[in-house]
Short mmCIF file of C-alpha atoms in Angstrom, two decimals:
data_model
loop_
_atom_site.label_atom_id
_atom_site.label_comp_id
_atom_site.label_asym_id
_atom_site.label_seq_id
_atom_site.Cartn_x
_atom_site.Cartn_y
_atom_site.Cartn_z
CA MET A 1 -13.41 19.94 13.45
CA GLU A 2 -16.95 21.22 13.75
CA HIS A 3 -16.62 24.22 11.46
CA GLN A 4 -18.19 23.86 8.03
CA ASP A 5 -14.92 24.78 6.28
CA CYS A 6 -13.09 22.03 8.17
CA ARG A 7 -15.47 19.40 6.81
CA ARG A 8 -15.41 20.83 3.31
CA LEU A 9 -11.61 20.95 3.12
CA LEU A 10 -11.01 17.58 4.77
CA GLY A 11 -11.15 15.63 1.50
CA SER A 12 -8.45 17.88 -0.03
CA LEU A 13 -5.90 17.59 2.78
CA SER A 14 -4.25 14.45 1.39
CA ASP A 15 -3.63 16.16 -1.98
CA PHE A 16 -2.58 19.29 -0.09
CA VAL A 17 0.22 17.49 1.78
CA ASP A 18 1.31 15.88 -1.52
CA GLY A 19 1.48 19.36 -3.10
CA GLU A 20 -0.92 18.23 -5.81
CA LEU A 21 -3.62 20.87 -5.48
CA GLU A 22 -4.44 23.80 -7.70
CA ALA A 23 -3.00 27.06 -6.38
CA GLU A 24 -6.44 28.47 -5.63
CA ILE A 25 -7.57 25.61 -3.35
CA CYS A 26 -4.12 25.49 -1.82
CA ALA A 27 -4.35 29.17 -0.87
CA GLU A 28 -7.84 28.60 0.56
CA ILE A 29 -6.56 25.78 2.77
CA GLU A 30 -3.61 27.88 3.92
CA ARG A 31 -5.97 30.74 4.86
CA HIS A 32 -8.14 28.30 6.78
CA LEU A 33 -5.16 26.73 8.56
CA ALA A 34 -3.97 30.16 9.69
CA GLU A 35 -7.14 30.55 11.74
CA CYS A 36 -7.99 26.93 12.67
CA PRO A 37 -5.61 25.27 15.17
CA ASP A 38 -7.51 21.94 15.02
CA CYS A 39 -7.01 21.62 11.27
CA ARG A 40 -3.34 22.53 11.70
CA VAL A 41 -3.01 19.55 14.05
CA VAL A 42 -4.79 17.31 11.53
CA VAL A 43 -2.47 18.43 8.71
CA ASP A 44 0.69 18.11 10.82
CA THR A 45 -0.22 14.65 12.12
CA LEU A 46 -1.33 13.56 8.64
CA ARG A 47 2.09 14.57 7.27
CA LYS A 48 3.80 12.74 10.11
CA THR A 49 1.65 9.64 9.56
CA ILE A 50 2.71 9.45 5.90
CA TYR A 51 6.34 10.12 6.84
CA LEU A 52 6.37 7.31 9.45
CA TYR A 53 4.98 4.81 6.94
CA HIS A 54 7.53 5.88 4.34
CA VAL A 55 10.39 5.41 6.80
CA SER A 56 9.14 2.09 8.17
CA SER A 57 8.53 0.58 4.74
CA GLN A 58 12.02 1.15 3.43
CA GLU A 59 14.06 -1.63 4.93
CA THR A 60 12.02 -4.75 4.34
CA SER A 61 13.59 -7.55 2.32
CA PRO A 62 12.01 -11.02 2.05
CA PRO A 63 12.99 -13.45 4.83
CA GLU A 64 15.57 -16.13 4.18
CA GLY A 65 14.27 -19.14 2.31
CA VAL A 66 11.48 -17.32 0.48
CA ARG A 67 13.47 -17.11 -2.75
CA ASP A 68 14.54 -20.78 -2.71
CA ARG A 69 11.06 -22.06 -1.92
CA LEU A 70 9.64 -19.89 -4.71
CA PHE A 71 12.05 -21.28 -7.31
CA ARG A 72 11.49 -24.84 -6.09
CA ARG A 73 7.68 -24.51 -6.38
CA LEU A 74 7.94 -22.92 -9.84
CA GLU A 75 10.26 -25.65 -11.03
CA LEU A 76 7.99 -28.41 -9.72
CA GLU A 77 4.74 -27.01 -11.08
CA LEU A 78 6.14 -25.99 -14.45
CA LYS A 79 7.82 -29.36 -14.86
CA SER A 80 4.60 -31.27 -14.12
CA GLU A 81 2.66 -28.99 -16.52
CA LYS A 82 5.13 -29.75 -19.27
CA GLU A 83 4.87 -33.48 -18.67
CA SER A 84 1.07 -33.59 -18.59
CA MET G 1 8.89 1.30 -10.72
CA ASN G 2 12.01 -0.79 -11.02
CA SER G 3 14.69 0.67 -13.21
CA SER G 4 17.53 -1.75 -12.51
CA LYS G 5 19.58 -2.77 -15.50
CA ALA G 6 18.57 -6.41 -15.20
CA VAL G 7 14.91 -5.46 -15.55
CA GLU G 8 15.48 -3.21 -18.54
CA GLU G 9 17.31 -5.99 -20.32
CA LEU G 10 14.56 -8.58 -19.98
CA SER G 11 13.41 -9.76 -23.37
CA LEU G 12 9.65 -9.67 -23.71
CA GLU G 13 9.89 -11.79 -26.80
CA ALA G 14 11.76 -14.54 -24.97
CA LEU G 15 9.36 -14.31 -22.03
CA ARG G 16 6.35 -14.69 -24.31
CA LYS G 17 7.92 -17.72 -25.97
CA GLY G 18 8.21 -19.40 -22.57
CA ASP G 19 11.99 -19.13 -22.27
CA ARG G 20 12.62 -20.59 -18.80
CA SER G 21 15.94 -18.86 -18.10
CA GLU G 22 14.50 -15.47 -19.06
CA PHE G 23 11.54 -16.21 -16.81
CA ALA G 24 13.94 -17.03 -13.95
CA ARG G 25 15.64 -13.66 -14.49
CA MET G 26 12.28 -11.94 -14.33
CA VAL G 27 11.40 -13.74 -11.07
CA GLU G 28 14.79 -12.81 -9.63
CA ALA G 29 14.25 -9.16 -10.48
CA TYR G 30 10.71 -8.82 -9.19
CA TYR G 31 10.15 -11.31 -6.38
CA PRO G 32 11.19 -8.96 -3.51
CA MET G 33 8.75 -6.30 -4.70
CA ILE G 34 5.87 -8.79 -5.00
CA TYR G 35 6.66 -10.39 -1.63
CA ASN G 36 6.67 -6.98 0.07
CA LEU G 37 3.37 -6.02 -1.52
CA SER G 38 1.78 -9.32 -0.44
CA TYR G 39 3.12 -9.08 3.08
CA LYS G 40 1.88 -5.53 3.52
CA MET G 41 -1.52 -6.48 2.14
CA LEU G 42 -1.95 -9.62 4.26
CA GLY G 43 0.23 -9.04 7.33
CA ASP G 44 1.29 -12.69 7.46
CA ALA G 45 4.56 -14.15 6.17
CA GLN G 46 3.14 -17.55 5.12
CA ASP G 47 0.15 -16.00 3.33
CA ALA G 48 2.47 -13.55 1.60
CA GLU G 49 4.66 -16.41 0.40
CA ASP G 50 1.63 -18.26 -0.99
CA ILE G 51 0.54 -15.16 -2.91
CA LEU G 52 4.09 -14.65 -4.18
CA GLN G 53 4.21 -18.19 -5.57
CA GLU G 54 0.73 -18.01 -7.10
CA THR G 55 1.58 -14.69 -8.73
CA PHE G 56 4.59 -16.05 -10.60
CA LEU G 57 2.83 -19.28 -11.54
CA LYS G 58 0.02 -17.23 -13.02
CA ALA G 59 2.49 -14.91 -14.70
CA TYR G 60 4.23 -17.85 -16.39
CA ARG G 61 0.95 -19.28 -17.63
CA HIS G 62 -0.25 -15.96 -19.03
CA LEU G 63 2.95 -14.36 -20.30
CA ARG G 64 2.14 -15.24 -23.90
CA ASP G 65 -0.97 -13.02 -23.58
CA PHE G 66 0.96 -10.07 -22.10
CA ASP G 67 0.54 -7.32 -24.68
CA GLY G 68 3.20 -4.97 -23.30
CA ARG G 69 0.79 -2.04 -23.05
CA SER G 70 1.71 -1.70 -19.40
CA SER G 71 5.15 -2.33 -17.93
CA LEU G 72 6.01 -5.80 -16.64
CA SER G 73 6.04 -4.54 -13.06
CA THR G 74 2.55 -3.02 -13.44
CA TRP G 75 1.33 -6.32 -14.88
CA LEU G 76 2.89 -8.35 -12.05
CA TYR G 77 1.52 -5.95 -9.44
CA ARG G 78 -1.91 -6.38 -11.04
CA ILE G 79 -1.76 -10.17 -10.74
CA ALA G 80 -0.48 -9.98 -7.15
CA THR G 81 -3.06 -7.43 -5.97
CA ASN G 82 -5.86 -9.52 -7.51
CA GLU G 83 -4.54 -12.63 -5.77
CA ALA G 84 -4.23 -10.79 -2.44
CA LEU G 85 -7.72 -9.28 -2.69
CA MET G 86 -9.22 -12.67 -3.59
CA PHE G 87 -7.41 -14.21 -0.65
CA LEU G 88 -8.84 -11.58 1.70
CA ARG G 89 -12.32 -12.15 0.31
CA ARG G 90 -12.04 -15.91 0.85
CA LYS G 91 -10.65 -15.48 4.34
CA LYS G 92 -13.22 -12.98 5.57
CA PRO G 93 -16.21 -13.14 3.22
CA GLU G 94 -18.40 -10.87 5.29
CA GLN G 95 -16.00 -8.71 7.14
CA ILE G 96 -17.96 -6.03 8.90
CA SER G 97 -16.14 -3.95 11.43
CA ILE G 98 -18.21 -3.08 14.47
CA ASP G 99 -16.14 0.02 15.10
CA GLU G 100 -16.22 1.51 11.63
CA PRO G 101 -15.20 5.15 11.96
CA LEU G 102 -17.78 7.86 11.36
CA GLU G 103 -17.70 9.20 7.85
CA THR G 104 -18.79 12.53 6.44
CA SER G 105 -21.27 12.59 3.55
CA GLU G 106 -18.27 12.57 1.17
CA GLY G 107 -17.01 9.35 2.74
CA GLU G 108 -14.11 10.92 4.62
CA VAL G 109 -13.45 9.93 8.19
CA GLN G 110 -14.40 12.71 10.53
CA PRO G 111 -11.32 13.54 12.63
CA VAL G 112 -11.95 12.81 16.27
CA GLN G 113 -8.41 12.74 17.56
CA ILE G 114 -7.07 16.29 17.76
CA VAL G 115 -3.82 15.80 19.59
CA ASP G 116 -0.46 16.98 18.32
CA TRP G 117 1.91 14.05 18.83
CA CYS G 118 4.44 15.23 16.22
CA CYS G 119 6.79 16.35 19.01
CA LEU G 120 7.38 12.78 20.26
CA PRO G 121 11.00 11.71 19.67
CA GLU G 122 11.67 9.68 16.53
CA ALA G 123 12.93 6.75 18.62
CA GLU G 124 9.51 6.51 20.24
CA LEU G 125 7.57 7.11 17.03
CA LEU G 126 9.46 4.25 15.39
CA SER G 127 9.99 1.88 18.34
CA SER G 128 9.30 -1.80 17.64
CA GLU G 129 6.01 -1.51 19.52
CA ALA G 130 5.04 1.54 17.45
CA ARG G 131 5.97 -0.23 14.21
CA ALA G 132 3.74 -3.16 15.16
CA HIS G 133 0.98 -0.64 15.73
CA LEU G 134 1.61 0.93 12.30
CA ASP G 135 1.19 -2.52 10.71
CA GLN G 136 -1.98 -3.28 12.68
CA ALA G 137 -3.50 0.02 11.62
CA VAL G 138 -2.97 -0.90 7.95
CA GLU G 139 -4.58 -4.30 8.52
CA LYS G 140 -7.67 -2.58 9.90
CA LEU G 141 -8.23 -0.72 6.63
CA PRO G 142 -10.88 -2.20 4.33
CA PRO G 143 -9.11 -4.02 1.45
CA SER G 144 -10.25 -1.46 -1.15
CA LEU G 145 -8.45 1.33 0.74
CA ARG G 146 -5.58 -0.83 1.95
CA VAL G 147 -4.50 -1.83 -1.54
CA VAL G 148 -4.28 1.80 -2.67
CA PHE G 149 -2.37 2.86 0.44
CA VAL G 150 0.08 -0.05 0.12
CA LEU G 151 0.80 0.65 -3.55
CA ARG G 152 1.09 4.44 -3.19
CA ASP G 153 2.63 5.06 0.22
CA LEU G 154 4.42 1.81 1.03
CA GLN G 155 5.54 0.58 -2.39
CA GLY G 156 6.07 4.12 -3.69
CA LEU G 157 4.07 3.89 -6.93
CA SER G 158 2.76 7.10 -8.50
CA THR G 159 -0.94 7.86 -8.69
CA GLN G 160 -0.83 7.02 -12.40
CA GLU G 161 0.91 3.67 -11.84
CA THR G 162 -1.49 2.74 -9.03
CA ALA G 163 -4.44 3.59 -11.27
CA ALA G 164 -3.00 1.36 -14.00
CA VAL G 165 -2.45 -1.57 -11.61
CA LEU G 166 -5.95 -1.38 -10.16
CA ASN G 167 -7.75 -0.30 -13.32
CA LEU G 168 -9.13 2.74 -11.52
CA SER G 169 -9.25 6.40 -12.50
CA GLU G 170 -6.56 8.63 -10.99
CA ASN G 171 -9.28 10.51 -9.10
CA ALA G 172 -10.53 7.28 -7.55
CA VAL G 173 -6.97 6.48 -6.44
CA LYS G 174 -6.62 9.92 -4.84
CA THR G 175 -9.96 9.64 -3.06
CA ARG G 176 -9.18 6.18 -1.66
CA LEU G 177 -5.70 7.26 -0.65
CA SER G 178 -7.12 10.26 1.19
CA ARG G 179 -9.60 8.08 3.09
CA ALA G 180 -6.93 5.52 3.97
CA ARG G 181 -4.50 8.17 5.21
CA LEU G 182 -7.13 9.93 7.33
CA ARG G 183 -8.14 6.64 8.94
CA LEU G 184 -4.50 5.81 9.66
CA ARG G 185 -3.92 9.27 11.09
CA GLU G 186 -6.85 8.67 13.38
CA GLU G 187 -5.49 5.29 14.54
CA LEU G 188 -1.98 6.64 15.09
CA SER G 189 -3.29 9.71 16.92
CA SER G 190 -5.08 7.48 19.37
CA TYR G 191 -1.94 5.40 19.94
CA TYR G 192 0.64 8.21 20.08
CA GLY G 193 -1.78 10.41 22.05
CA GLU G 194 -1.65 7.82 24.82
CA ARG G 195 2.15 7.75 24.67
CA LEU G 196 2.10 11.53 24.93
CA SER G 197 -0.15 11.57 27.97
CA GLU G 198 2.02 8.89 29.63
CA ARG G 199 4.88 11.34 29.29
CA GLY G 200 2.70 13.98 30.93
CA GLY G 201 2.80 16.09 27.82
CA ALA G 202 -0.88 16.14 26.94
#
């Protein structure tokens, strides 16, 4: 990652993997990737990083008791506000 | 963000008037989403529960001022992210990391770890130890980057929705997301790189 192009393009890689870049910059990055194995590793591992977080964030539901304690607290506080 | 029928049918008018049963329906519809956001921001179940409760208490007290310009979920996310960020500020008022990564002049983290760990099997990439490491890496992010990463990549909000929640421009969201992702890539590369070399593959 010492090449000047690597540094310049670094800030665009996140948009690049999201497919949110203008065609011109996209083509420039693709040309650079074709000749820079280090940046290819950065892009591939960046994609994989995002993928792993997407997968690991999918199956979380609040632990048991959270819902009941929430409703109990709301009931208590809102009741005391009404009374005061 | 949440297109379930129950959410679509919530009556803003009733909510603004302080209708308790309508408020209960709103809580029912949105509490999992707010709990998840809080947990991912704070990394602690008890803290997340406190933020969850504070968020809905605040929501109830301010519903009459809700103008409906944003969606209810955006509004609730805004309250919850503010609460979580304030909590982090109170907890660690002068958090300075001694191993802050090197940044380029544009504020991006300079990649140091150039190791291709993509070939590791999925079971290893998502083992319980690896998942704990994924969570720790998020907790290491400065709050200003963490909140954007959590909303965009973990909660699945669009750039536009994230910008609305945080009152930032879309460009600012993209820049922070880029910095967060590059830092996380760096952290994960260091962790998975070690796993790779243990396998004799590096």
